N, CA, C and O atoms as a Tinker XYZ file with bonds, in Angstrom:
   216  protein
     1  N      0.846000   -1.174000    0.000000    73     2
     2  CA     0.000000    0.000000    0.000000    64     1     3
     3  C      0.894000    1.241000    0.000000    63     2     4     5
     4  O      1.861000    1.359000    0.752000    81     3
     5  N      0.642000    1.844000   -0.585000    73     3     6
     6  CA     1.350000    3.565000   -0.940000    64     5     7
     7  C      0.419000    4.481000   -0.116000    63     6     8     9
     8  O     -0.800000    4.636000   -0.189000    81     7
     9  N      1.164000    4.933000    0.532000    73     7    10
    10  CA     0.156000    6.424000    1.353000    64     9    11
    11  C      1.212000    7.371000    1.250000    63    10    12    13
    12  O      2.395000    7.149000    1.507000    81    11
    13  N      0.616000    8.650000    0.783000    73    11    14
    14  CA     1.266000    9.664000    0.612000    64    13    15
    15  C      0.601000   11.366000    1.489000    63    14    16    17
    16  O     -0.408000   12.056000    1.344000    81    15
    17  N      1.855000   11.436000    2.392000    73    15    18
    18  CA     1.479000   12.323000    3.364000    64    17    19
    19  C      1.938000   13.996000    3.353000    63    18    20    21
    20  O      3.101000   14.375000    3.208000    81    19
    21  N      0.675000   14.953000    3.551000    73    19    22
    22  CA     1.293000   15.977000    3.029000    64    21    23
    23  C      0.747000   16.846000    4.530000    63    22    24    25
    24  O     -0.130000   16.392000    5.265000    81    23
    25  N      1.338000   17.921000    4.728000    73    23    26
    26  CA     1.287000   18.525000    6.217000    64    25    27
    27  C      1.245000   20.222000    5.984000    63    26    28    29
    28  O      2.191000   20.706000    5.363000    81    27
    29  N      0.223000   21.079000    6.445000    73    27    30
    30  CA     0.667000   22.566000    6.702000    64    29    31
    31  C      0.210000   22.692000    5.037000    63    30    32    33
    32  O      0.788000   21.982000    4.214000    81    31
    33  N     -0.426000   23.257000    4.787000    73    31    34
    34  CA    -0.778000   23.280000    3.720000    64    33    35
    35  C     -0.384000   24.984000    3.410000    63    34    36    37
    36  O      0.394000   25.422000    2.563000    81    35
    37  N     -1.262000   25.786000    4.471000    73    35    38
    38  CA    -1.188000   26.916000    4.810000    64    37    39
    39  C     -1.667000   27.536000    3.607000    63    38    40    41
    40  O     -0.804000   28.221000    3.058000    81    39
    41  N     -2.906000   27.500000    2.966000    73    39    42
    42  CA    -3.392000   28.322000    2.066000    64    41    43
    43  C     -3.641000   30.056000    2.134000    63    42    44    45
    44  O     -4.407000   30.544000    2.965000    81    43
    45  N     -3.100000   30.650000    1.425000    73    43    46
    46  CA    -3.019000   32.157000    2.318000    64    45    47
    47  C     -2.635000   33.242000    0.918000    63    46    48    49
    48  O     -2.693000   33.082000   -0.301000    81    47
    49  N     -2.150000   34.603000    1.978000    73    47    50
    50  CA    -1.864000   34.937000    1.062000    64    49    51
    51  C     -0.023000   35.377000    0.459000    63    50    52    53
    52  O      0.502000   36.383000   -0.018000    81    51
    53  N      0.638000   33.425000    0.975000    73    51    54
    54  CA     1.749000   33.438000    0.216000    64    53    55
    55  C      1.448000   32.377000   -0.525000    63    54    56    57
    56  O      2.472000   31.984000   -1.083000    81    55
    57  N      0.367000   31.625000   -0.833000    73    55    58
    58  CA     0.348000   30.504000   -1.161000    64    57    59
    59  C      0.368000   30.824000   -2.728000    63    58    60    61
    60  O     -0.336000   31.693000   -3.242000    81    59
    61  N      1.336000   29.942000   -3.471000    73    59    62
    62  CA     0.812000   29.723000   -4.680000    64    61    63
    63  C      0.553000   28.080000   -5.513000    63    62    64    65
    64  O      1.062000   26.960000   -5.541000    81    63
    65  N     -0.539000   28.814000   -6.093000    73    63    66
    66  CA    -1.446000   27.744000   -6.747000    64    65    67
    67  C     -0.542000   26.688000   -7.917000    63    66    68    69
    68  O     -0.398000   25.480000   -8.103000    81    67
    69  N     -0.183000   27.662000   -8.381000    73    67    70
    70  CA     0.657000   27.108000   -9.958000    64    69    71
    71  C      1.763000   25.872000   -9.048000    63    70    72    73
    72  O      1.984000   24.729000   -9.447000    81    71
    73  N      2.445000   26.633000   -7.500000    73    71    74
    74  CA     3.223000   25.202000   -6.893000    64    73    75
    75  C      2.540000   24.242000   -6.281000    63    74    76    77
    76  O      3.177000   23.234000   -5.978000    81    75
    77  N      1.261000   24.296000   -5.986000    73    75    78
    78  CA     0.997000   23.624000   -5.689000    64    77    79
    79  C      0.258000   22.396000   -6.131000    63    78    80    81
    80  O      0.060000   21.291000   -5.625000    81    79
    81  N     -0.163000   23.127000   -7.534000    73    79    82
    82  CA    -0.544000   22.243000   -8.565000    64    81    83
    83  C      0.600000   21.447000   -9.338000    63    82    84    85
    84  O      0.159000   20.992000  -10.394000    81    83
    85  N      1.880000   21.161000   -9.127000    73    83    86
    86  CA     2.305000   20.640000   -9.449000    64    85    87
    87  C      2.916000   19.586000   -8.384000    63    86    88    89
    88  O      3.261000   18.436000   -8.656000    81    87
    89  N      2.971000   20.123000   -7.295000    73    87    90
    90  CA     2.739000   19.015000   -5.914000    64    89    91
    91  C      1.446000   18.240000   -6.306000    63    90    92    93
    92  O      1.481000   17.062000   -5.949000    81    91
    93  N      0.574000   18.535000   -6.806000    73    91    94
    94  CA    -0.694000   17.557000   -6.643000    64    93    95
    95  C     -0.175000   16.693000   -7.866000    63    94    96    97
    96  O     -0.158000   15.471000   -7.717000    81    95
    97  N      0.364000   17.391000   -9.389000    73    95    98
    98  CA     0.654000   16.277000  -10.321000    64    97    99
    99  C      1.566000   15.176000  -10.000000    63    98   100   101
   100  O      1.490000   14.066000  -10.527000    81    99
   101  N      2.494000   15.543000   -9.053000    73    99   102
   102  CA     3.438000   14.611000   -8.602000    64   101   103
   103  C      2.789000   13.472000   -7.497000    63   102   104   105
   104  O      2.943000   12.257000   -7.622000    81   103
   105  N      2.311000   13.889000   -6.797000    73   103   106
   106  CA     1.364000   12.668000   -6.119000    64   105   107
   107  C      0.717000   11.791000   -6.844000    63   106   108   109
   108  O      0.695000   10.575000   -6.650000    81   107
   109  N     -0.137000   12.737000   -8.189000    73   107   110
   110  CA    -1.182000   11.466000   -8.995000    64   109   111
   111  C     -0.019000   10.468000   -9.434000    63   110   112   113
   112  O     -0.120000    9.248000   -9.308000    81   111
   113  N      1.415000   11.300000  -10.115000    73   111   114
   114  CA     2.172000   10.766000  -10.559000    64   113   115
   115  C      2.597000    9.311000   -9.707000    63   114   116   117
   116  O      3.261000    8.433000  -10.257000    81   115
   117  N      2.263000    9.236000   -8.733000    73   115   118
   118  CA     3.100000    8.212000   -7.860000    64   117   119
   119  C      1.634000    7.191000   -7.521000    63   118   120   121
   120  O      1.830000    6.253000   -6.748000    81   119
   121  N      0.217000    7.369000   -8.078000    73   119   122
   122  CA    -0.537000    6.711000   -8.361000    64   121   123
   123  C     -0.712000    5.524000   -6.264000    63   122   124   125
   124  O     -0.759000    4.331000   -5.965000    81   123
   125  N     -0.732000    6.517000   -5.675000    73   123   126
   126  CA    -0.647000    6.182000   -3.837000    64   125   127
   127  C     -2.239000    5.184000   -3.863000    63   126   128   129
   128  O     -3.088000    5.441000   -4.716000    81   127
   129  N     -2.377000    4.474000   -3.204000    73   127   130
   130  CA    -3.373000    4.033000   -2.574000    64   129   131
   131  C     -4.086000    5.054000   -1.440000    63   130   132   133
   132  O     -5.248000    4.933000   -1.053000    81   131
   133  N     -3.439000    5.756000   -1.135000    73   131   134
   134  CA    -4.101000    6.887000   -0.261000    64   133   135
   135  C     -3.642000    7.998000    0.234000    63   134   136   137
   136  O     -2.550000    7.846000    0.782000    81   135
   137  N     -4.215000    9.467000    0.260000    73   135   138
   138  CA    -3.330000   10.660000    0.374000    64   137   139
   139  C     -4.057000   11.295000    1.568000    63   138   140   141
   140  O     -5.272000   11.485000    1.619000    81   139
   141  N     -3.331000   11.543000    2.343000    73   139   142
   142  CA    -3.968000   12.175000    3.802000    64   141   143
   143  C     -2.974000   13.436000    3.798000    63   142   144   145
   144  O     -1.749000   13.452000    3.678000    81   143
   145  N     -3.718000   14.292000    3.936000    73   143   146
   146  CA    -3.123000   16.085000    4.680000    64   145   147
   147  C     -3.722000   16.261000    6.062000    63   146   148   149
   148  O     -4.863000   16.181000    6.516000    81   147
   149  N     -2.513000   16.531000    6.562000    73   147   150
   150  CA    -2.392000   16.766000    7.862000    64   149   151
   151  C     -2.036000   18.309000    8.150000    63   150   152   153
   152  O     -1.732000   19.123000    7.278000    81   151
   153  N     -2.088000   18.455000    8.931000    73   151   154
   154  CA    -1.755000   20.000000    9.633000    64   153   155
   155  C     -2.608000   20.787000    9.553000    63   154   156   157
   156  O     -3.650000   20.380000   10.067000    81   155
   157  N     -2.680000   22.010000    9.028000    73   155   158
   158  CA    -3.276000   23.289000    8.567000    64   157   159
   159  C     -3.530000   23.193000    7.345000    63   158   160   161
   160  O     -2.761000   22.681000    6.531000    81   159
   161  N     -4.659000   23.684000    7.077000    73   159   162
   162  CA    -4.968000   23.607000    5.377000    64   161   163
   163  C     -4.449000   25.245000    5.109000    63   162   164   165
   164  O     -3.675000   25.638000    4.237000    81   163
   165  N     -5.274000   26.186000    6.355000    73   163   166
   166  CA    -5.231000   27.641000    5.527000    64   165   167
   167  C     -4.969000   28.578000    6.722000    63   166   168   169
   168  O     -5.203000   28.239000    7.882000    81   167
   169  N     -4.461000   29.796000    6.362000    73   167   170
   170  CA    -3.424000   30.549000    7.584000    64   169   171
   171  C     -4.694000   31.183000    8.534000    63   170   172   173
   172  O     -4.779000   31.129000    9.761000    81   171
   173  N     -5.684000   31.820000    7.542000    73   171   174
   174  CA    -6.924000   32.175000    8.240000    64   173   175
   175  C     -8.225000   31.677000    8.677000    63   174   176   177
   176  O     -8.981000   32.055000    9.573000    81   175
   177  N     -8.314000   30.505000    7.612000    73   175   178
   178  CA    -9.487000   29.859000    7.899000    64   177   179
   179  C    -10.855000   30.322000    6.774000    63   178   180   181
   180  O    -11.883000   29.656000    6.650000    81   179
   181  N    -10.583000   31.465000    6.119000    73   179   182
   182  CA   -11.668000   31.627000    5.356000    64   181   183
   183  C    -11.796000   30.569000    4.377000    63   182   184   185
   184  O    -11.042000   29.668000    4.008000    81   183
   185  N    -13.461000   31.089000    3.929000    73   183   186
   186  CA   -14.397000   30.367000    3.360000    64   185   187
   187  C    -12.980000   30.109000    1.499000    63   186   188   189
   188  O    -12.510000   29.068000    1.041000    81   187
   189  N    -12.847000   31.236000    1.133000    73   187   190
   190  CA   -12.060000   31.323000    0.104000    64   189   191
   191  C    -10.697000   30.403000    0.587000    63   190   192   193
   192  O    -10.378000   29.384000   -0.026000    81   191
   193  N    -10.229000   30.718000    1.325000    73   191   194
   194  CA    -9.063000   29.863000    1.355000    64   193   195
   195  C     -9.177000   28.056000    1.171000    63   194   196   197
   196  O     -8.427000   27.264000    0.600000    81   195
   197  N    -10.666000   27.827000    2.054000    73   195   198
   198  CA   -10.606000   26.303000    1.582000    64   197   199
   199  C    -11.337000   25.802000    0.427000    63   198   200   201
   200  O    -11.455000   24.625000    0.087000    81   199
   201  N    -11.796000   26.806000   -0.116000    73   199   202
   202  CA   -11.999000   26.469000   -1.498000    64   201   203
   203  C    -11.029000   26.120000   -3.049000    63   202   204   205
   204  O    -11.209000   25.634000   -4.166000    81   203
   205  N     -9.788000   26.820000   -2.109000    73   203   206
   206  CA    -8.148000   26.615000   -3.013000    64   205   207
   207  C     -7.649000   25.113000   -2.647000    63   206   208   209
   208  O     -6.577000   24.617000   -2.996000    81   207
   209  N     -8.669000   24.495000   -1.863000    73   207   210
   210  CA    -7.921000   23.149000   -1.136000    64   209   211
   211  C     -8.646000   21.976000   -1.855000    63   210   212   213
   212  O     -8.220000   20.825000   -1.768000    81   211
   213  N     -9.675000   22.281000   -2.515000    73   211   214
   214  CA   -10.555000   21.055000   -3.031000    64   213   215
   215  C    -10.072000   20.829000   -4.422000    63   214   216
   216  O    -10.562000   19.932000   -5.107000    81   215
């Protein structure tokens, strides 16, 4: 089983999308049996910020 673990996400306003979309291609790339994020998704908590997370 492959599990692939990602932590602190911290969606905000240093976050960028374009890196992080290529963190996500590299995970599909590794084709995991399961991906769990841990930590913090977003620095503030707004509604907008966890909408950058789905």
């Amino acid at each position: 089983m492959e599990i692939v673990q990602l932590s602190d996400i911290h969606v905000g306003s240093q976050f960028r999308e374009e890196t992080f979309q290529k963190v996500i291609d590299e995970i599909n790339s590794l084709k995991p049996d399961v991906v769990v994020i841990t930590g913090d998704l977003t620095n503030e908590g707004l509604i907008e910020q966890y909408e950058k997370c789905k």
